[in-house]
GROMACS .gro file of N, CA, C and O in nm:
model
  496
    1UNK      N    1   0.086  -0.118   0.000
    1UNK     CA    2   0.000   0.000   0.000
    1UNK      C    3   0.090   0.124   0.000
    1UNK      O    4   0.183   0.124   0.081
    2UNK      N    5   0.072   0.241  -0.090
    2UNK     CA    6   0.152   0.345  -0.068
    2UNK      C    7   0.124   0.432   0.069
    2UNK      O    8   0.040   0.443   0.159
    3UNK      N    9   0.223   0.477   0.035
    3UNK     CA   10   0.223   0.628   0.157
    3UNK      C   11   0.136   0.691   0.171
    3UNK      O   12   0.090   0.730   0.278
    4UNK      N   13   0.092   0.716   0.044
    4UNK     CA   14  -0.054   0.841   0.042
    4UNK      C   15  -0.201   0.787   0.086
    4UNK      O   16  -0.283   0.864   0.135
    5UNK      N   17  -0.230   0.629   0.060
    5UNK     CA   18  -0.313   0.576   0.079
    5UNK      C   19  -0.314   0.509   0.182
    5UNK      O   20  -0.421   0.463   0.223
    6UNK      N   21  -0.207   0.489   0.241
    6UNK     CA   22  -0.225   0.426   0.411
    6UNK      C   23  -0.190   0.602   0.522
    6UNK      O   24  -0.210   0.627   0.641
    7UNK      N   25  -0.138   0.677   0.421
    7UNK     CA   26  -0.172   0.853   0.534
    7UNK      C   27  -0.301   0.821   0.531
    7UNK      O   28  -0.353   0.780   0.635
    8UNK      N   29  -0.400   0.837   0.378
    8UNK     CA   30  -0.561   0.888   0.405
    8UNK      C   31  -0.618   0.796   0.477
    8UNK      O   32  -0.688   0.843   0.566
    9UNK      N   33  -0.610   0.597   0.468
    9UNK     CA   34  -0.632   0.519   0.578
    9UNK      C   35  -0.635   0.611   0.697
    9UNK      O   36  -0.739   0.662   0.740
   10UNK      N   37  -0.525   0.630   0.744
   10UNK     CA   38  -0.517   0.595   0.874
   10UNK      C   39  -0.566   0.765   0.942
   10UNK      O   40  -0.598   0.786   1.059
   11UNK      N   41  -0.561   0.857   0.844
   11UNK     CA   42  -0.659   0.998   0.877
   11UNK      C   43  -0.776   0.956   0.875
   11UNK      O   44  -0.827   1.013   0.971
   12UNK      N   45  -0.901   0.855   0.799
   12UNK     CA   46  -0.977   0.813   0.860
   12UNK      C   47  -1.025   0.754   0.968
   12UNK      O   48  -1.134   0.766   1.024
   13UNK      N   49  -0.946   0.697   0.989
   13UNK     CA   50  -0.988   0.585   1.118
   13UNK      C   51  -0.971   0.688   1.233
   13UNK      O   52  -1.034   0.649   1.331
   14UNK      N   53  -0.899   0.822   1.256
   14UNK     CA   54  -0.828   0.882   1.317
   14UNK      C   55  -0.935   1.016   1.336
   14UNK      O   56  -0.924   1.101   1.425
   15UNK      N   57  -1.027   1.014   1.245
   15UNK     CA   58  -1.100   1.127   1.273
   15UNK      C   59  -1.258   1.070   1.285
   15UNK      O   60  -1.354   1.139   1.318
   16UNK      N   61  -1.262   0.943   1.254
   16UNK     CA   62  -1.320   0.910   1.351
   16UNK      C   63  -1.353   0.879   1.516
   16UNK      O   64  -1.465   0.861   1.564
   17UNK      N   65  -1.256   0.878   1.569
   17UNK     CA   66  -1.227   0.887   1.657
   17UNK      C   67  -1.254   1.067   1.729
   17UNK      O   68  -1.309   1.113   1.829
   18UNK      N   69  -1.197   1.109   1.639
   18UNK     CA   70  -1.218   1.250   1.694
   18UNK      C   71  -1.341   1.292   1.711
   18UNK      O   72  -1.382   1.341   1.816
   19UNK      N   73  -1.402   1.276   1.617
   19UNK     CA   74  -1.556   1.311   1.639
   19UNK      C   75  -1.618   1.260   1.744
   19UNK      O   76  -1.667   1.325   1.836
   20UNK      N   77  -1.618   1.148   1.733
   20UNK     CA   78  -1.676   1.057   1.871
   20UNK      C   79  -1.628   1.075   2.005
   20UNK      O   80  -1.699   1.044   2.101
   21UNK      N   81  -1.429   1.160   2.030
   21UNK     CA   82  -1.422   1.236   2.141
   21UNK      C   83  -1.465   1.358   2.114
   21UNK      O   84  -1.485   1.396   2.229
   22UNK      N   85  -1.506   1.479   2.025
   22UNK     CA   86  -1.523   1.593   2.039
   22UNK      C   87  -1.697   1.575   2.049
   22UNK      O   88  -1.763   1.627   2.139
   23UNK      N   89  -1.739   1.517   1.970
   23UNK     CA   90  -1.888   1.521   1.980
   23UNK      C   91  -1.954   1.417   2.059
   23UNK      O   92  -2.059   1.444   2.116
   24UNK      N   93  -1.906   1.308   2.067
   24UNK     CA   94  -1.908   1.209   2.126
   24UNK      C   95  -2.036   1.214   2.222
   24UNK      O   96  -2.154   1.183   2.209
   25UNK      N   97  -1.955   1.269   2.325
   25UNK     CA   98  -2.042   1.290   2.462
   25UNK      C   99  -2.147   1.369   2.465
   25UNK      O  100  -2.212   1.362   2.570
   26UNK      N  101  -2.206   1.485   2.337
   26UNK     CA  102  -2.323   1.507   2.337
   26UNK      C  103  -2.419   1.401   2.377
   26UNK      O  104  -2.507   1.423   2.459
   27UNK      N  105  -2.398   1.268   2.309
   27UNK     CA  106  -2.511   1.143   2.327
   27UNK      C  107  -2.495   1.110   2.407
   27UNK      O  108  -2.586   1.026   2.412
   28UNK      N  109  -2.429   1.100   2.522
   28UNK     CA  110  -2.429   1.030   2.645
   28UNK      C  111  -2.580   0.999   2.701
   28UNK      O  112  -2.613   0.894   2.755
   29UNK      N  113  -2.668   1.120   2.674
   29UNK     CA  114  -2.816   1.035   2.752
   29UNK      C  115  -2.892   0.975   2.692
   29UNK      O  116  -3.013   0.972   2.715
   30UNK      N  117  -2.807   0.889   2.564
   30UNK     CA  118  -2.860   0.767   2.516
   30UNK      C  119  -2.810   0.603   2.576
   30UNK      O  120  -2.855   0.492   2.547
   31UNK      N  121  -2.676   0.649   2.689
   31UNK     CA  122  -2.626   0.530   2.712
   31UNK      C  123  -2.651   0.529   2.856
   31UNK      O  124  -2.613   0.612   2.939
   32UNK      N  125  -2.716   0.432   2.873
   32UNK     CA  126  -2.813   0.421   3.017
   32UNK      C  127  -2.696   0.485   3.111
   32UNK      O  128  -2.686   0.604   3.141
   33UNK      N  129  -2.618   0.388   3.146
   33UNK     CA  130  -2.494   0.416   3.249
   33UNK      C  131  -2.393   0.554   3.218
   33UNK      O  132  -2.307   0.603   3.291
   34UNK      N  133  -2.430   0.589   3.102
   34UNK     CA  134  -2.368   0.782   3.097
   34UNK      C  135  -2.432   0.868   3.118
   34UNK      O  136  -2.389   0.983   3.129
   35UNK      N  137  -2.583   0.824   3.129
   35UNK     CA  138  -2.678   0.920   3.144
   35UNK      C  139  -2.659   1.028   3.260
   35UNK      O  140  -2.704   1.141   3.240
   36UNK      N  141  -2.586   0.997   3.394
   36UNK     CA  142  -2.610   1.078   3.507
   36UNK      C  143  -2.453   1.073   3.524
   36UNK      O  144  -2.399   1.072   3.635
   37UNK      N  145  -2.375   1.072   3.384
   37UNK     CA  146  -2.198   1.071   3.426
   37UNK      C  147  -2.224   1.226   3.459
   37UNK      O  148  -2.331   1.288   3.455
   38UNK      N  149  -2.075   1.277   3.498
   38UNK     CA  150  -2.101   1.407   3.572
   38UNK      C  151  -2.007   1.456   3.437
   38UNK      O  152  -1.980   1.370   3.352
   39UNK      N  153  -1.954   1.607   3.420
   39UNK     CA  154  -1.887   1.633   3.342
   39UNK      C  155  -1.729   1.570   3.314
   39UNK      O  156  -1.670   1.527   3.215
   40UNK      N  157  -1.690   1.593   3.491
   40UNK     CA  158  -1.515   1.528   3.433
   40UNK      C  159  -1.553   1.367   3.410
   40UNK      O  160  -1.452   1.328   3.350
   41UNK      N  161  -1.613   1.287   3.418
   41UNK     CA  162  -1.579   1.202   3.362
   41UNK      C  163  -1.665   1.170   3.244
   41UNK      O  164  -1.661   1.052   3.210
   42UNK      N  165  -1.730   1.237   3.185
   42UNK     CA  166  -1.728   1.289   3.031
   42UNK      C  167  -1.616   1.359   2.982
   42UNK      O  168  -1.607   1.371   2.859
   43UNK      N  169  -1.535   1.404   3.049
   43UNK     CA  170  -1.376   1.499   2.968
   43UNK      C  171  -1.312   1.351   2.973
   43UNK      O  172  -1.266   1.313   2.865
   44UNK      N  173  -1.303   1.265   3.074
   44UNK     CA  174  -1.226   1.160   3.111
   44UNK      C  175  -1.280   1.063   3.007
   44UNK      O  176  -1.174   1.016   2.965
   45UNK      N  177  -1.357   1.017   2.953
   45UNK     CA  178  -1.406   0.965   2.850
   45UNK      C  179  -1.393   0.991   2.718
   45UNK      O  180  -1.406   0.896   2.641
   46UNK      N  181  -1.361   1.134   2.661
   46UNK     CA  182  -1.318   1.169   2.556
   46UNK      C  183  -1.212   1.201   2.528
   46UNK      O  184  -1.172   1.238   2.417
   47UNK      N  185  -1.139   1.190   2.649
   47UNK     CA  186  -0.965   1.197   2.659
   47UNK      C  187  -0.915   1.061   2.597
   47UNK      O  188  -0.832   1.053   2.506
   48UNK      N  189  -0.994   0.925   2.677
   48UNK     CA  190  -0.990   0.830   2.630
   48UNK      C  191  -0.955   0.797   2.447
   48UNK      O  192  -0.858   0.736   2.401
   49UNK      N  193  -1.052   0.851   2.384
   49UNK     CA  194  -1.089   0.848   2.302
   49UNK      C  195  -1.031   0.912   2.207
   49UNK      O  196  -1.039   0.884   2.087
   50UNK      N  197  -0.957   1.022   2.269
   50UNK     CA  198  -0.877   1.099   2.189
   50UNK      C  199  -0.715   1.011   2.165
   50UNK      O  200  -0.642   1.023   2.067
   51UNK      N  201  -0.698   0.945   2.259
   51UNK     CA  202  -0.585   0.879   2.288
   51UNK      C  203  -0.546   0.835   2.191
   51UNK      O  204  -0.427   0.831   2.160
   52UNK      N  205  -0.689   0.770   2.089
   52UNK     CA  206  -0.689   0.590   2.035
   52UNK      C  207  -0.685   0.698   1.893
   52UNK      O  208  -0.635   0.646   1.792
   53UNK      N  209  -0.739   0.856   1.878
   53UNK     CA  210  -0.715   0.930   1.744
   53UNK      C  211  -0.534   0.943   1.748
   53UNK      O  212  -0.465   0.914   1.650
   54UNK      N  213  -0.487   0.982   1.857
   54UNK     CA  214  -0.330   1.019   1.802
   54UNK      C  215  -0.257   0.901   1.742
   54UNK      O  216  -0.190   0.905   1.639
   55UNK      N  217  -0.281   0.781   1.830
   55UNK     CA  218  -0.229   0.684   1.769
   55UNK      C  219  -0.289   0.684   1.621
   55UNK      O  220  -0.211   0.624   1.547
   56UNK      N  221  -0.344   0.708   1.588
   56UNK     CA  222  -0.370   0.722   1.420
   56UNK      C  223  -0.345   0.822   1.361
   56UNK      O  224  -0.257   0.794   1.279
   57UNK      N  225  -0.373   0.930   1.354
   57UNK     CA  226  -0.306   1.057   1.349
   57UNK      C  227  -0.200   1.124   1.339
   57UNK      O  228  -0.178   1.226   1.273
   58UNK      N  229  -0.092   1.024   1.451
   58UNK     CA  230   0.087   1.070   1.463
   58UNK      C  231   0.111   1.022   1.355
   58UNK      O  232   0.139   1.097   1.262
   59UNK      N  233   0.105   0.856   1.334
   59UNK     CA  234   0.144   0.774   1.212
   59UNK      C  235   0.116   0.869   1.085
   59UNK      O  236   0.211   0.937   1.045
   60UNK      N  237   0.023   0.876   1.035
   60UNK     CA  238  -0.069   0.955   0.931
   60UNK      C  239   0.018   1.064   0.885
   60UNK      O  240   0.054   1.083   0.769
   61UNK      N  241   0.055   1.149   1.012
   61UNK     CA  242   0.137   1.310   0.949
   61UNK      C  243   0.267   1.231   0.966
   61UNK      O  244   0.354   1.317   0.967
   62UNK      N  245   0.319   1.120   0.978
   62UNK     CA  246   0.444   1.116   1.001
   62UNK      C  247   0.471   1.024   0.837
   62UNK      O  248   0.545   1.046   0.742
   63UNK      N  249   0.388   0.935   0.861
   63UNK     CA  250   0.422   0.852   0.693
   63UNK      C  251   0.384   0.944   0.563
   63UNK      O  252   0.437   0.918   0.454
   64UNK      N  253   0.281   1.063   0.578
   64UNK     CA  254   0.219   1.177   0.503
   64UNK      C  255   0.302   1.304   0.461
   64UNK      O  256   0.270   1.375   0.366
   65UNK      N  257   0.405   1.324   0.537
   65UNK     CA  258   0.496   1.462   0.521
   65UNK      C  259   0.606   1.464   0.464
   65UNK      O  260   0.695   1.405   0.524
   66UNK      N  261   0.637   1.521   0.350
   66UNK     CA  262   0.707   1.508   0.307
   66UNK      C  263   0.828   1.563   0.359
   66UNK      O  264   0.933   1.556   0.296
   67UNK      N  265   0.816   1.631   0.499
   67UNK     CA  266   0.991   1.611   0.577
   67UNK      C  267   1.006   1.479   0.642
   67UNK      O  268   1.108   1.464   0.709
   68UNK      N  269   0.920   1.380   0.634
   68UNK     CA  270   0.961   1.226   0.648
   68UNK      C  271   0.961   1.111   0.548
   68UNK      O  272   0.964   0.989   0.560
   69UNK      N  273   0.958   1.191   0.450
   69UNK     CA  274   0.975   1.065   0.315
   69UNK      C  275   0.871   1.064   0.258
   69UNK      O  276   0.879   0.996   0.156
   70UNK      N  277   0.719   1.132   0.283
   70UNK     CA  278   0.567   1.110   0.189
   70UNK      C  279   0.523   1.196   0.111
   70UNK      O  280   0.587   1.296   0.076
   71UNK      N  281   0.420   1.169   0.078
   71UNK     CA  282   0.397   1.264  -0.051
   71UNK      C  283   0.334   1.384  -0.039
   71UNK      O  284   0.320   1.443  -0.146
   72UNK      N  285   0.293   1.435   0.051
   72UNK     CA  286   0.233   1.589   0.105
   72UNK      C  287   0.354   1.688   0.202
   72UNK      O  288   0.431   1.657   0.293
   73UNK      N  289   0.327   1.810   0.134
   73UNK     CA  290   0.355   1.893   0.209
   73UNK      C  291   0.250   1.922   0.325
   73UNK      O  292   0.133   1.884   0.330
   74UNK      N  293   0.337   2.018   0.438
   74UNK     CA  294   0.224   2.030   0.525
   74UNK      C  295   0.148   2.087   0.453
   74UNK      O  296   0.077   2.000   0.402
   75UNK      N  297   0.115   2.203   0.412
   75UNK     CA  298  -0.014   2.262   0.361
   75UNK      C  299  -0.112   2.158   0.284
   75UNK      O  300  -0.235   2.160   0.298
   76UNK      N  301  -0.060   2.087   0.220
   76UNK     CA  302  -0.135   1.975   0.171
   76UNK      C  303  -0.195   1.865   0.322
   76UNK      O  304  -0.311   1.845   0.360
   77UNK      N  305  -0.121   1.837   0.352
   77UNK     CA  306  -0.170   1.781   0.481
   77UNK      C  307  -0.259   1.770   0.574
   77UNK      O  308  -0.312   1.675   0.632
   78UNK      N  309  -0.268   1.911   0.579
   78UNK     CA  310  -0.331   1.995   0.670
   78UNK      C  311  -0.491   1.971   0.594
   78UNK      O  312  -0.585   1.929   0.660
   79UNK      N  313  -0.499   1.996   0.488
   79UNK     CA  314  -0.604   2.030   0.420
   79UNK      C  315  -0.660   1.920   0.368
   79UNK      O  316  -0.780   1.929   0.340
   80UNK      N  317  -0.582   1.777   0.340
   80UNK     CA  318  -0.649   1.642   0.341
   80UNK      C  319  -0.736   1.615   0.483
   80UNK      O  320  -0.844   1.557   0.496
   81UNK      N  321  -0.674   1.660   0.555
   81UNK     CA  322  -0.718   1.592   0.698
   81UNK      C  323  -0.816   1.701   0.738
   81UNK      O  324  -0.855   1.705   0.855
   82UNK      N  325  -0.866   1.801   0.639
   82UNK     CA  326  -0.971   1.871   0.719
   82UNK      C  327  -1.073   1.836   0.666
   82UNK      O  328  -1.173   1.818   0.737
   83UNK      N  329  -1.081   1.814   0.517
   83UNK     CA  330  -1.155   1.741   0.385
   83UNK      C  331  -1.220   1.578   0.471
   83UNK      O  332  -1.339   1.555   0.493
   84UNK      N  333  -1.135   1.512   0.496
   84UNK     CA  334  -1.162   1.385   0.552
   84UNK      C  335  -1.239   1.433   0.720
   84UNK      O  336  -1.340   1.377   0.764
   85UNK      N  337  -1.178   1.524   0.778
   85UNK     CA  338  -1.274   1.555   0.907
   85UNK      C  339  -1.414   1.578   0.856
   85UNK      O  340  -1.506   1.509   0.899
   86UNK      N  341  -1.431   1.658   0.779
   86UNK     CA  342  -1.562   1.720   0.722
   86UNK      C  343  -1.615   1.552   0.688
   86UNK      O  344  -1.669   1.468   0.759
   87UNK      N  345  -1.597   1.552   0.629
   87UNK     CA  346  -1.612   1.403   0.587
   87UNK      C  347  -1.714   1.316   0.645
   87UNK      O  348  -1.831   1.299   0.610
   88UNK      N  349  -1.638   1.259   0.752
   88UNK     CA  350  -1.640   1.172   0.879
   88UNK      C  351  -1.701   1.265   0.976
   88UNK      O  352  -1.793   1.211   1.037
   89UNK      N  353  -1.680   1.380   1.008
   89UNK     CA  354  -1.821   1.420   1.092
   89UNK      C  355  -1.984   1.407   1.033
   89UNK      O  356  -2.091   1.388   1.092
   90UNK      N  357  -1.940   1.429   0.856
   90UNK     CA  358  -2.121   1.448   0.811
   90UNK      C  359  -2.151   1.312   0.815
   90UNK      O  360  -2.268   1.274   0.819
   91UNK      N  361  -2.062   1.240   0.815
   91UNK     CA  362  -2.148   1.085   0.799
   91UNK      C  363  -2.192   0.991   0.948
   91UNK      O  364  -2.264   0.892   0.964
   92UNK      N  365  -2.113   1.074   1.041
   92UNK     CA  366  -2.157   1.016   1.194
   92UNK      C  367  -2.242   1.056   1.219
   92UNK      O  368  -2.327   0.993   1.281
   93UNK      N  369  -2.263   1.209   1.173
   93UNK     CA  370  -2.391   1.307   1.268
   93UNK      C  371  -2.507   1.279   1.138
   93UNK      O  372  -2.605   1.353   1.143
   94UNK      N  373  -2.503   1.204   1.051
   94UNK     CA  374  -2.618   1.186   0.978
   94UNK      C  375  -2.667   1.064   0.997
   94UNK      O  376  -2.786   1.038   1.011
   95UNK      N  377  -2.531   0.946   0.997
   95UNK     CA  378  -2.594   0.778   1.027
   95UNK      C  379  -2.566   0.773   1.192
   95UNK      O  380  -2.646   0.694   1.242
   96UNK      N  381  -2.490   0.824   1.278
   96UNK     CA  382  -2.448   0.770   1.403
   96UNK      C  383  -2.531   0.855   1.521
   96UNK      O  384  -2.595   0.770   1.584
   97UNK      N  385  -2.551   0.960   1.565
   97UNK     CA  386  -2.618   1.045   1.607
   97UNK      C  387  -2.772   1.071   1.578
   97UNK      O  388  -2.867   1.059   1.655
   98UNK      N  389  -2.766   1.122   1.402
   98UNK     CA  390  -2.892   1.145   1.348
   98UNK      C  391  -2.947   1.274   1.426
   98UNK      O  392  -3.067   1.258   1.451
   99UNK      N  393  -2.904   1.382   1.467
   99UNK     CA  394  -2.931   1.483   1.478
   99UNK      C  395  -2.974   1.644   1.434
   99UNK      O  396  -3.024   1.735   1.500
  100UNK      N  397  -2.931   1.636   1.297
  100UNK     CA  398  -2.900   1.730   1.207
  100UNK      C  399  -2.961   1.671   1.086
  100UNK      O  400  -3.011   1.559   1.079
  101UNK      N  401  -2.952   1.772   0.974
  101UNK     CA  402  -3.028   1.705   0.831
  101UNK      C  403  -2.891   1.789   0.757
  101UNK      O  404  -2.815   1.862   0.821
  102UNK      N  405  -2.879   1.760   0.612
  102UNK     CA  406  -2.791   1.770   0.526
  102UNK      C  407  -2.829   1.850   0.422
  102UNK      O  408  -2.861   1.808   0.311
  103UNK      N  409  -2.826   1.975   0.457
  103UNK     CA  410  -2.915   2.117   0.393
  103UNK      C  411  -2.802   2.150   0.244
  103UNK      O  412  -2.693   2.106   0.209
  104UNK      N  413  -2.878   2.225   0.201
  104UNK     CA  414  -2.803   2.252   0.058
  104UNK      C  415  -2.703   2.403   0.079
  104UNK      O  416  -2.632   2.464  -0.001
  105UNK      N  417  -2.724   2.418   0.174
  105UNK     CA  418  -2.572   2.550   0.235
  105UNK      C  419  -2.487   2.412   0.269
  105UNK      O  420  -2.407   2.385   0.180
  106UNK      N  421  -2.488   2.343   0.352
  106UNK     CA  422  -2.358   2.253   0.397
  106UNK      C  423  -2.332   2.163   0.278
  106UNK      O  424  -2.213   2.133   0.273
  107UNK      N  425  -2.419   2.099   0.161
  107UNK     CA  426  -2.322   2.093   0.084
  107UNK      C  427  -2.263   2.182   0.003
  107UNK      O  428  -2.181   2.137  -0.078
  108UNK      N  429  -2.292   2.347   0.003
  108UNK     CA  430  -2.226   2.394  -0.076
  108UNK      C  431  -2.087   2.456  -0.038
  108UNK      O  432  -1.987   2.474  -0.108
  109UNK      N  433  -2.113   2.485   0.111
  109UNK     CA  434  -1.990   2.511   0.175
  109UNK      C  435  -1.874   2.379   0.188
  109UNK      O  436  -1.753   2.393   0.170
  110UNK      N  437  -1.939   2.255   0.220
  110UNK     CA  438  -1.802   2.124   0.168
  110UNK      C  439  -1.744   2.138   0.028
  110UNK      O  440  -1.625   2.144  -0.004
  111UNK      N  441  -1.877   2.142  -0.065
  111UNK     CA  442  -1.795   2.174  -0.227
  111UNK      C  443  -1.670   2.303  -0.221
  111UNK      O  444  -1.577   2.289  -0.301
  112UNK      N  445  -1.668   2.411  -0.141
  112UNK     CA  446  -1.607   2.476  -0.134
  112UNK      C  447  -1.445   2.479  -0.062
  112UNK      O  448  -1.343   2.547  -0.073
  113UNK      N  449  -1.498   2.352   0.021
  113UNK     CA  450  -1.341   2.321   0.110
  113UNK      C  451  -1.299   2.203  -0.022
  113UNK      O  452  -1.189   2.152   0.003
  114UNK      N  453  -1.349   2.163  -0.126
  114UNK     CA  454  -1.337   2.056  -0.195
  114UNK      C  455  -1.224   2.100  -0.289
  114UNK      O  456  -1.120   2.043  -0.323
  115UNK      N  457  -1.299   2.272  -0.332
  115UNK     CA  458  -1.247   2.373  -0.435
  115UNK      C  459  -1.075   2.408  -0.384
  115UNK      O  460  -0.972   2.428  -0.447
  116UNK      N  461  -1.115   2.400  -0.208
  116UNK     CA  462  -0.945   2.457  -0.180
  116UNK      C  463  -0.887   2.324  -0.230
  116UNK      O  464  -0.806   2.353  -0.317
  117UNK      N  465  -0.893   2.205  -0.215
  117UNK     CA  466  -0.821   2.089  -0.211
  117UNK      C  467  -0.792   2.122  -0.348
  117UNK      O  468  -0.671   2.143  -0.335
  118UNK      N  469  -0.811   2.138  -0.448
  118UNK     CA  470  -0.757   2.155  -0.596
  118UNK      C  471  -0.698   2.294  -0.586
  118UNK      O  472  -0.596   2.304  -0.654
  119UNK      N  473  -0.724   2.375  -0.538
  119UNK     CA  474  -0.591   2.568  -0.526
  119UNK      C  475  -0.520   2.454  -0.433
  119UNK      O  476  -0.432   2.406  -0.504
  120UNK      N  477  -0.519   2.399  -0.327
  120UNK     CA  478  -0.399   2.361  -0.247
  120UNK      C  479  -0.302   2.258  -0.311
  120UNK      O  480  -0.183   2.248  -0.280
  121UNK      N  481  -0.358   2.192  -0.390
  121UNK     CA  482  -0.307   2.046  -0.420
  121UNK      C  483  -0.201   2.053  -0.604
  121UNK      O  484  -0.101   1.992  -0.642
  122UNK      N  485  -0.302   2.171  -0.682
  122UNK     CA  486  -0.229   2.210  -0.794
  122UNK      C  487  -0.077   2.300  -0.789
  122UNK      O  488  -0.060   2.415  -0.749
  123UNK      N  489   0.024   2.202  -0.847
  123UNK     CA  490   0.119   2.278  -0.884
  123UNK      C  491   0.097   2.380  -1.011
  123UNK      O  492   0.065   2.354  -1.127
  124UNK      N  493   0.127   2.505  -0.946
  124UNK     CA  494   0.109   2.637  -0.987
  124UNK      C  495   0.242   2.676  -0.988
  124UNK      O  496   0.273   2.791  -1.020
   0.00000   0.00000   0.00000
């Protein structure tokens, strides 16, 4: 598997994670036994969680950068992994949560982070 395709691997798996610690704990009073958690151990729970994103994440910018041998610059980097956040948040908070609906401003504003990925990604 190349470099570029086990970086975007493993920025997926990795922002999944994130979501589920950053947003995560909104749902807690769907899970019987989180229902009456108190706040720190909702921070303590998404710390957790954040843990299991770096381990995916470090790898990712480290096999991904091209000051370690891969095929992105940071600016490129940066901007795969925000593309793939966007990503992986609309598809949790639409199939995993189900809280929100998928209005025609949010896809036009993703088409627009889509637009930077081609100004960021074209050699000019």
């Amino acid at each position: 598997m190349s470099r570029a395709l086990l970086t975007v691997l493993l920025l997926l798996i990795s922002n999944v994670f994130m979501t589920l610690a950053w947003y995560g704990h909104l749902q807690v009073h769907r899970v019987g036994w989180l229902r009456h958690a108190g706040l720190l151990a909702v921070i303590l729970l998404s710390w957790g969680l954040a843990f299991f994103e770096y381990l995916f994440q470090v790898p990712a910018n480290r096999l991904g950068s091209r000051l370690t041998g891969g095929p992105y610059g940071l600016f490129e980097l940066k901007l795969l992994q925000e593309v793939i956040s966007i990503g992986v948040f609309t598809l949790i908070t639409l199939f995993v949560f189900r809280t929100d609906q998928l209005r025609w401003n949010h896809v036009v504003g993703f088409g627009c982070l889509l637009l930077a990925v081609v100004f960021v990604f074209k050699k000019w």
